[in-house]
Coordinates of C-alpha atoms in Angstrom, one line a residue:
M1 CA 0.0 0.0 0.0
S2 CA 1.1 3.6 -0.6
K3 CA 1.4 5.9 2.4
D4 CA 2.2 9.6 2.6
R5 CA 4.0 11.2 5.5
G6 CA 1.7 11.6 8.5
E7 CA 2.1 10.5 12.0
P8 CA 5.6 9.2 12.9
F9 CA 6.1 5.5 12.4
A10 CA 8.3 5.3 15.4
I11 CA 10.0 7.5 18.0
V12 CA 13.7 6.9 18.8
T13 CA 14.5 7.8 22.4
D14 CA 17.8 7.8 24.3
S15 CA 17.0 4.3 25.5
D16 CA 14.4 2.7 23.3
I17 CA 12.5 2.7 20.0
V18 CA 8.7 3.2 20.4
T19 CA 6.3 2.5 17.6
G20 CA 3.8 5.3 16.8
D21 CA 0.8 3.5 18.2
V22 CA 2.5 3.0 21.6
Y23 CA 3.7 6.7 21.7
K24 CA 0.2 7.9 20.7
Q25 CA -1.4 6.4 23.7
Y26 CA 0.5 8.7 25.9
S27 CA -0.9 11.8 24.2
M28 CA -3.2 14.0 26.2
K29 CA -6.7 12.6 25.6
Q30 CA -8.6 13.0 28.8
E31 CA -11.7 11.1 27.6
D32 CA -9.6 8.0 26.9
R33 CA -8.6 7.5 30.5
D34 CA -9.9 7.9 34.0
T35 CA -8.3 11.2 35.0
S36 CA -10.0 11.6 38.4
P37 CA -7.5 11.7 41.3
T38 CA -10.2 11.4 43.9
S39 CA -9.1 7.9 44.9
Q40 CA -5.8 9.4 46.1
L41 CA -7.6 11.8 48.5
D42 CA -8.9 11.4 52.0
D43 CA -12.4 9.8 52.5
D44 CA -15.2 11.8 53.9
L45 CA -14.8 12.1 57.7
F46 CA -18.6 11.8 58.1
T47 CA -19.2 8.7 56.0
G48 CA -22.0 6.7 57.5
Q49 CA -23.2 9.6 59.6
Y50 CA -25.4 11.4 57.1
G51 CA -29.0 10.9 57.9
N52 CA -28.1 10.5 61.6
R53 CA -28.0 13.4 64.0
D54 CA -29.6 15.5 61.2
I55 CA -26.1 16.0 59.7
V56 CA -26.3 17.6 56.3
K57 CA -24.1 16.2 53.5
P58 CA -22.1 18.8 51.5
L59 CA -22.4 19.0 47.7
Y60 CA -18.8 18.0 47.3
N61 CA -16.5 16.0 49.5
P62 CA -14.7 18.6 51.6
S63 CA -11.6 16.4 52.1
Q64 CA -11.2 16.0 48.4
L65 CA -11.7 19.7 47.7
A66 CA -9.0 20.4 50.3
G67 CA -6.8 18.0 48.6
L68 CA -7.0 20.0 45.3
L69 CA -4.8 22.6 46.9
E70 CA -2.0 20.0 47.1
I71 CA -2.2 18.8 43.5
N72 CA -2.5 22.1 41.5
T73 CA 0.1 24.8 41.9
Y74 CA -2.0 27.6 40.4
H75 CA -5.2 26.8 42.4
N76 CA -3.1 26.8 45.6
R77 CA -1.3 30.0 44.8
C78 CA -4.6 31.8 43.8
V79 CA -6.3 30.7 47.0
R80 CA -3.4 31.8 49.3
T81 CA -2.8 35.0 47.4
K82 CA -6.5 36.1 47.7
A83 CA -6.5 35.1 51.4
H84 CA -3.5 37.3 52.1
D85 CA -4.7 40.2 49.9
I86 CA -8.1 40.1 51.7
T87 CA -7.0 39.6 55.4
G88 CA -3.3 40.1 55.6
N89 CA -3.0 43.9 55.7
G90 CA -4.2 44.5 59.2
Y91 CA -7.4 46.2 60.4
K92 CA -8.7 49.5 61.7
L93 CA -11.6 50.7 63.8
K94 CA -13.7 53.3 62.2
K95 CA -16.2 55.6 64.0
T96 CA -19.8 55.4 62.8
T97 CA -21.1 58.4 64.8
E98 CA -19.9 62.0 65.2
N99 CA -18.8 61.6 68.8
P100 CA -17.9 57.9 69.5
D101 CA -17.0 56.6 72.9
E102 CA -13.2 56.2 73.1
E103 CA -13.6 53.4 75.7
H104 CA -15.6 51.4 73.2
R105 CA -12.7 51.7 70.7
K106 CA -10.2 50.6 73.4
T107 CA -12.4 47.6 74.3
L108 CA -12.6 46.4 70.6
K109 CA -8.9 47.0 70.0
K110 CA -8.0 45.0 73.1
F111 CA -10.1 42.1 71.9
F112 CA -8.7 42.0 68.4
D113 CA -5.1 42.7 69.4
E114 CA -5.0 40.0 72.0
Q115 CA -6.0 37.1 69.8
F116 CA -3.5 34.3 69.4
P117 CA -2.6 33.3 66.8
P118 CA -2.8 36.9 65.6
L119 CA -6.1 38.0 64.0
E120 CA -4.5 38.2 60.5
D121 CA -3.5 34.5 60.8
I122 CA -6.9 33.4 62.0
L123 CA -8.8 35.2 59.2
S124 CA -6.2 34.1 56.6
K125 CA -6.7 30.4 57.5
G126 CA -10.5 30.9 57.2
E127 CA -10.1 32.5 53.8
I128 CA -8.0 29.5 52.6
D129 CA -10.9 27.3 53.6
Y130 CA -13.3 29.7 51.9
G131 CA -11.3 29.6 48.7
G132 CA -10.7 25.9 48.7
L133 CA -14.0 24.5 50.0
G134 CA -16.4 27.4 49.6
Y135 CA -17.1 28.1 53.3
S136 CA -15.3 28.8 56.5
F137 CA -15.9 28.6 60.2
Y138 CA -14.8 30.7 63.2
E139 CA -15.3 29.5 66.8
L140 CA -16.1 32.2 69.4
V141 CA -15.3 31.4 73.0
K142 CA -16.8 33.3 76.0
E143 CA -14.7 33.9 79.0
G144 CA -15.6 31.2 81.5
N145 CA -18.3 30.1 79.0
L146 CA -20.9 32.0 81.0
H147 CA -23.9 33.8 79.7
N148 CA -23.0 37.2 81.2
T149 CA -19.5 37.3 79.7
V150 CA -18.3 38.5 76.4
Y151 CA -16.1 36.7 73.8
K152 CA -12.5 36.2 74.9
Y153 CA -11.1 34.2 72.0
M154 CA -11.8 33.8 68.2
N155 CA -10.4 30.6 66.7
H156 CA -10.3 29.3 63.1
A157 CA -12.0 26.0 62.8
P158 CA -10.9 23.7 59.9
A159 CA -13.9 23.6 57.5
H160 CA -13.3 20.1 56.3
T161 CA -13.9 18.7 59.8
I162 CA -17.3 20.5 60.3
R163 CA -20.8 19.8 59.1
T164 CA -24.1 21.7 59.5
I165 CA -27.1 20.4 61.3
R166 CA -30.4 20.5 59.5
D167 CA -32.7 23.2 60.8
K168 CA -36.2 21.7 60.8
T169 CA -37.8 25.2 60.7
G170 CA -36.1 25.9 57.3
G171 CA -34.4 29.0 58.7
E172 CA -30.7 29.9 59.2
V173 CA -28.4 27.1 60.3
M174 CA -28.2 27.2 64.1
K175 CA -26.0 24.2 65.0
F176 CA -22.8 22.7 63.7
V177 CA -20.8 19.5 64.5
Q178 CA -17.1 18.8 64.3
K179 CA -15.5 15.4 64.1
R180 CA -11.9 14.9 65.2
A181 CA -10.2 11.7 66.3
G182 CA -13.5 9.9 66.1
K183 CA -15.2 12.3 68.5
F184 CA -18.1 14.7 67.9
V185 CA -18.3 18.2 69.3
Y186 CA -21.2 20.5 68.7
F187 CA -21.4 24.3 68.3
K188 CA -24.2 26.8 68.2
H189 CA -25.0 29.9 66.3
P190 CA -24.6 33.2 68.3
F191 CA -28.3 34.0 67.8
L192 CA -29.6 30.7 69.1
E193 CA -31.2 31.6 72.4
K194 CA -30.9 28.2 73.9
D195 CA -27.9 26.4 75.2
V196 CA -26.5 23.3 73.3
H197 CA -24.8 20.4 75.0
K198 CA -21.4 20.2 73.3
E199 CA -21.3 16.3 73.3
T200 CA -24.9 15.4 72.4
G201 CA -26.1 18.5 70.4
K202 CA -29.4 18.6 72.5
E203 CA -30.8 22.0 73.3
Y204 CA -31.5 23.3 76.8
E205 CA -33.0 26.4 78.3
P206 CA -30.3 29.0 79.3
G207 CA -28.8 28.1 82.7
E208 CA -29.7 24.4 82.6
L209 CA -26.2 23.3 81.6
K210 CA -23.0 23.7 83.4
P211 CA -20.5 26.0 81.8
E212 CA -18.2 23.1 80.8
E213 CA -21.1 21.4 79.1
R214 CA -22.1 24.3 76.9
A215 CA -21.3 24.4 73.3
N216 CA -19.2 27.4 72.1
D217 CA -20.6 29.8 69.5
M218 CA -19.7 29.3 65.8
I219 CA -20.1 31.5 62.8
M220 CA -20.1 30.3 59.2
M221 CA -19.3 32.2 56.0
K222 CA -20.2 30.6 52.7
N223 CA -19.8 31.3 49.0
Y224 CA -23.5 31.2 48.0
T225 CA -24.8 28.6 45.6
P226 CA -28.5 28.1 44.8
R227 CA -28.0 24.4 45.1
S228 CA -27.7 24.3 48.9
D229 CA -29.0 26.2 51.9
Y230 CA -26.4 24.7 54.1
Y231 CA -23.0 25.0 52.3
G232 CA -21.3 27.1 49.7
I233 CA -19.0 26.0 46.8
P234 CA -15.6 27.2 45.8
D235 CA -14.9 29.2 42.7
I236 CA -12.7 26.4 41.4
I237 CA -15.6 24.1 40.8
N238 CA -16.1 25.4 37.3
A239 CA -12.4 24.6 36.5
L240 CA -12.2 21.1 37.9
G241 CA -11.7 19.7 34.4
A242 CA -8.6 21.9 34.0
I243 CA -7.1 20.5 37.2
W244 CA -7.8 16.9 36.2
G245 CA -6.4 17.6 32.7
N246 CA -3.1 18.9 34.0
L247 CA -2.8 16.1 36.5
A248 CA -3.5 13.5 33.8
Q249 CA -1.1 15.1 31.4
Q250 CA 1.7 15.2 33.9
S251 CA 1.1 11.6 34.8
Y252 CA 1.1 10.5 31.2
N253 CA 4.3 12.4 30.5
N254 CA 6.1 11.0 33.5
E255 CA 5.0 7.5 32.7
F256 CA 6.2 7.7 29.1
F257 CA 9.6 9.1 30.0
K258 CA 10.0 6.6 32.8
N259 CA 9.3 3.7 30.5
H260 CA 10.7 4.8 27.2
G261 CA 13.2 7.6 27.8
V262 CA 13.5 11.1 26.3
P263 CA 12.4 11.3 22.6
Q264 CA 15.3 12.2 20.3
Y265 CA 14.2 11.3 16.7
A266 CA 11.0 10.8 14.8
V267 CA 11.1 8.0 12.2
Y268 CA 8.9 8.5 9.1
I269 CA 8.3 5.8 6.4
T270 CA 6.7 6.8 3.1
G271 CA 6.1 4.9 -0.2
D272 CA 4.7 1.5 -1.0
Y273 CA 5.2 -1.0 1.7
D274 CA 3.6 -3.7 3.9
L275 CA 5.0 -4.3 7.3
D276 CA 6.4 -7.8 7.6
T277 CA 7.0 -8.9 11.2
D278 CA 9.5 -11.2 12.7
E279 CA 8.7 -14.2 15.0
E280 CA 8.1 -11.9 17.9
G281 CA 5.6 -9.8 15.9
K282 CA 7.9 -6.8 15.7
P283 CA 8.0 -5.0 12.2
K284 CA 11.3 -6.0 10.6
V285 CA 12.0 -2.4 9.8
V286 CA 12.0 -1.6 13.5
S287 CA 14.5 -4.5 14.0
A288 CA 16.7 -3.0 11.2
I289 CA 16.6 0.5 12.9
E290 CA 17.4 -1.0 16.3
E291 CA 20.4 -3.0 14.8
S292 CA 21.8 0.2 13.2
L293 CA 21.3 2.3 16.3
A294 CA 22.9 -0.3 18.5
K295 CA 26.2 0.1 16.5
V296 CA 26.1 3.8 16.9
R297 CA 25.5 3.5 20.7
K298 CA 28.7 1.5 21.0
N299 CA 30.6 4.2 19.2
P300 CA 28.8 7.5 19.3
H301 CA 31.2 9.2 16.9
S302 CA 30.7 6.6 14.1
S303 CA 28.4 7.3 11.1
L304 CA 24.9 5.8 11.0
V305 CA 24.5 3.5 8.1
F306 CA 21.0 2.2 7.7
G307 CA 19.8 -0.3 5.1
I308 CA 16.1 -0.5 4.1
P309 CA 14.9 -4.1 4.2
S310 CA 14.4 -5.7 0.8
N311 CA 11.1 -6.5 -0.9
T312 CA 11.0 -9.8 0.8
A313 CA 10.3 -7.8 4.0
G314 CA 7.4 -6.1 2.3
M315 CA 9.3 -3.0 1.3
G316 CA 8.8 -1.4 -2.1
E317 CA 11.5 0.2 -4.3
N318 CA 10.2 3.7 -3.6
V319 CA 10.2 3.4 0.1
K320 CA 11.8 6.3 2.0
V321 CA 12.8 6.2 5.7
T322 CA 13.4 9.6 7.3
F323 CA 15.0 10.5 10.6
E324 CA 14.1 13.9 12.0
P325 CA 15.5 15.3 15.2
L326 CA 12.7 15.7 17.8
A327 CA 13.4 18.1 20.6
V328 CA 11.5 17.5 23.8
E329 CA 10.2 21.1 23.6
T330 CA 8.8 20.5 20.1
K331 CA 7.2 17.2 21.0
D332 CA 5.8 18.6 24.1
A333 CA 4.5 21.8 22.5
S334 CA 0.9 20.6 22.4
F335 CA 1.1 19.4 26.0
R336 CA 2.5 22.8 27.1
M337 CA -0.3 24.6 25.3
F338 CA -2.8 22.4 26.9
R339 CA -1.3 22.9 30.3
K340 CA -1.2 26.7 29.8
D341 CA -4.8 26.7 28.8
N342 CA -5.7 24.8 31.9
R343 CA -3.6 27.1 34.0
D344 CA -5.3 30.1 32.6
E345 CA -8.7 28.6 33.3
V346 CA -7.9 28.1 36.9
I347 CA -6.7 31.6 37.3
V348 CA -9.8 33.0 35.6
A349 CA -12.0 30.9 37.9
H350 CA -10.3 32.7 40.8
A351 CA -10.4 36.1 39.1
V352 CA -6.8 36.8 40.1
P353 CA -4.5 38.8 37.8
G354 CA -1.5 36.8 36.7
N355 CA 0.9 39.3 38.0
R356 CA -0.4 38.7 41.5
I357 CA 0.8 35.1 41.5
G358 CA 4.0 35.7 39.6
I359 CA 2.9 34.8 36.0
G360 CA 4.2 37.3 33.5
D361 CA 2.8 35.9 30.3
V362 CA -0.8 35.9 31.4
Q363 CA -0.9 39.7 31.2
S364 CA 2.1 41.5 29.8
L365 CA 0.8 44.7 31.2
G366 CA 2.4 48.0 32.0
G367 CA 1.5 51.5 33.0
D368 CA -2.1 52.4 33.3
T369 CA -3.2 49.0 32.0
A370 CA -1.6 47.1 34.9
Y371 CA -3.0 49.7 37.3
E372 CA -6.5 49.3 35.9
T373 CA -6.3 45.4 36.1
N374 CA -5.2 45.5 39.7
R375 CA -7.9 48.1 40.4
I376 CA -10.6 45.9 39.0
Y377 CA -9.2 42.9 41.0
K378 CA -9.4 45.1 44.1
E379 CA -12.9 46.4 43.5
S380 CA -14.5 43.3 42.1
V381 CA -12.8 40.6 44.1
L382 CA -11.1 41.9 47.3
N383 CA -13.4 44.7 48.4
P384 CA -16.7 42.6 48.2
R385 CA -15.1 39.8 50.2
Q386 CA -13.6 42.2 52.7
K387 CA -17.0 43.7 53.3
E388 CA -18.6 40.3 53.9
I389 CA -16.0 39.5 56.5
E390 CA -16.4 42.9 58.1
D391 CA -20.2 42.5 58.2
Y392 CA -20.0 39.2 60.0
I393 CA -17.5 40.4 62.5
N394 CA -19.4 43.6 63.2
R395 CA -22.7 41.8 63.4
Y396 CA -21.7 39.0 65.7
I397 CA -18.8 40.3 67.7
V398 CA -18.9 44.1 67.7
Q399 CA -22.6 44.6 68.0
H400 CA -24.2 41.4 69.3
N401 CA -21.5 40.5 71.7
F402 CA -20.0 43.8 72.9
G403 CA -23.1 45.9 72.2
I404 CA -21.0 48.5 70.5
Y405 CA -22.5 50.5 67.6
D406 CA -20.4 53.7 67.4
W407 CA -17.3 51.9 66.1
E408 CA -16.9 49.3 63.4
F409 CA -14.3 46.8 62.3
K410 CA -12.6 47.4 58.9
L411 CA -10.0 45.4 57.0
N412 CA -7.1 47.4 55.5
S413 CA -6.9 47.7 51.8
I414 CA -4.1 46.0 49.8
D415 CA -3.9 49.1 47.5
V416 CA -0.8 50.9 48.6
D417 CA -1.2 53.5 45.9
S418 CA -4.7 54.3 47.2
I419 CA -3.4 54.7 50.7
G420 CA -0.7 57.0 49.4
K421 CA -3.3 59.1 47.6
D422 CA -5.3 59.3 50.8
I423 CA -2.3 60.5 52.7
E424 CA -1.7 63.2 50.1
V425 CA -5.2 64.4 50.3
L426 CA -5.0 64.4 54.1
G427 CA -1.8 66.4 53.9
F428 CA -3.5 69.0 51.7
L429 CA -6.4 69.3 54.2
F430 CA -4.0 69.7 57.1
E431 CA -1.9 72.3 55.3
N432 CA -4.9 74.4 54.4
G433 CA -6.8 74.4 57.7
A434 CA -9.5 72.0 56.7
A435 CA -8.8 69.3 59.3
T436 CA -7.3 69.0 62.7
P437 CA -4.5 66.6 63.6
N438 CA -7.0 64.5 65.6
D439 CA -9.4 64.4 62.6
L440 CA -6.7 63.1 60.4
I441 CA -5.6 60.4 62.9
R442 CA -9.1 59.1 63.2
N443 CA -9.4 59.1 59.4
L444 CA -6.2 57.0 59.1
G445 CA -7.5 54.6 61.6
E446 CA -4.4 55.1 63.8
D447 CA -2.6 52.8 61.3
Y448 CA 0.7 54.5 61.9
G449 CA 1.0 54.1 65.7
I450 CA -0.1 57.7 66.6
Q451 CA -3.0 58.1 68.9
T452 CA -5.5 60.9 69.2
S453 CA -4.7 63.3 72.0
D454 CA -6.7 65.5 74.4
S455 CA -4.2 68.3 73.8
E456 CA -5.8 71.6 72.8
N457 CA -3.4 72.0 69.9
M458 CA -4.3 68.6 68.4
N459 CA -7.9 69.9 67.9
K460 CA -6.8 73.2 66.2
F461 CA -6.7 74.0 62.5
Y462 CA -3.5 74.8 60.9
I463 CA -2.5 76.7 57.7
K464 CA 1.0 76.0 56.4
G465 CA 1.9 74.7 59.9
Q466 CA 0.6 77.8 61.7
P467 CA -2.4 77.7 64.0
V468 CA -5.3 79.6 62.3
D469 CA -5.8 81.9 65.4
K470 CA -2.2 83.2 65.1
I471 CA -2.1 83.8 61.4
N472 CA -2.9 87.5 61.6
S473 CA -0.6 88.2 64.6
E474 CA 2.5 86.4 63.6
P475 CA 4.7 86.0 60.5
T476 CA 3.8 83.1 58.1
A477 CA 5.1 79.8 59.3
P478 CA 7.1 77.5 57.1
S479 CA 5.3 75.3 54.7
F480 CA 4.2 71.8 55.7
N481 CA 7.1 70.1 53.9
S482 CA 9.7 72.0 55.8
I483 CA 8.1 72.3 59.2
E484 CA 10.3 71.4 62.0
K485 CA 8.6 72.9 65.1
A486 CA 5.1 72.7 66.4
E487 CA 3.0 73.8 69.3
D488 CA 3.7 70.7 71.4
K489 CA 5.1 67.2 71.1
D490 CA 1.8 65.7 70.0
V491 CA 1.5 68.0 67.0
E492 CA 5.2 67.6 66.3
S493 CA 4.9 63.8 66.2
F494 CA 1.8 64.0 64.0
T495 CA 3.3 66.5 61.5
A496 CA 6.5 64.5 61.3
M497 CA 4.6 61.3 60.5
L498 CA 2.4 63.0 57.9
K499 CA 5.4 64.8 56.3
N500 CA 7.4 61.6 56.1
R501 CA 4.5 59.7 54.5
L502 CA 3.8 62.5 52.0
N503 CA 7.5 63.0 51.0
K504 CA 7.9 59.2 50.6
K505 CA 4.8 59.2 48.3
R506 CA 6.1 62.2 46.3
G507 CA 9.6 60.7 46.0

């Protein structure tokens, strides 16, 4: 039969000759093989418990979802980057009324600052759960576990170990159960007016249980899905195929190189031929190639002389055998494109700019384009999620627990440029008598270690560093950028801070 050049007849590696049909089975065809790695992941901790104790089964196995973070680099990096960008920049307390109670601020600051691990670590772990599983849990512990005390501790609770309890009224989930080391521990929602026994999950009237028997409070944050009233789902769900694809491609490649070596040459046979085989069923042309290559391996500097088998081997007179160098990069080009497409799909699922996770070729951006991309990421991904966390903390801890409404918890923004612009605006207001030092410190949320002061001078307005009430009686003071003296040490400390920040921004 007559054949034109098409797929390689064989691939010559550094240790073997692989016929085309064998080589082809290692190509990336997801539908041809079972690519699911779920058999390698942990079993559901609550297997056999669903239907008992009113425990609700999640849409997806949480242990398997958690395992995805270990098998896909980009998924893991996106989840951890978002977690840090959202919660890793500290917090501030912002007043919600004109004249807030300073003692309230001190109470909240004491609670958040005394958490251990630090509040940033607690929230960051929760966000990793939120990004990986679609929901997160935080345990709230009262001092002495008494009704008349306030929360003392806030702990991250690993989401894959916790399940929700079905609420028979169809309302908000009010109870949760955690399983660890084969033991069950129950928790209750902060708004549940009854006590819950931490070992049985049964409800009691307030005061009927001893403090050591009472379940701690638990709050749950979830990434909403219309498919469940009890759990959320992670953003990566839509890109699961991309994760399976990359895992399968990597497995196929590793298996091929392990068994057959690194491809060096592609062998093409064209013309009229039929493939005679030897007693072992191997095409005689392959045996001829192997014999010639074996001589070259013994003496790498010798010439390769290859004889085409005669017609008795089924080879016609116009048969042509061609060796072409096959670089691994060329062979693997389709695999790399496939892997890149999968990588990009994972990144898009998380809505994280490539430059945030160290990938330059996803967005070769510069100047205003890069700024705009990061701004969109901040406004469409980070800010909404930060607001959700703030709303939960303000609702359950600041308001419900401490009964404080004149201050609120706020997470700091990742956008350094935005902070710099805020400082520049504040500097302008200060220089031109539109804000007092205390006003500006409250606006900055005391992020820079300077506290408000009862000093009279800290409540004055200044123009170019000169108190407004002295402008008409004394010479003009130096400008803000060159000011070196102030009315007292509080003002001096404030102006020095603002000047350094502003000069740093302008420089």
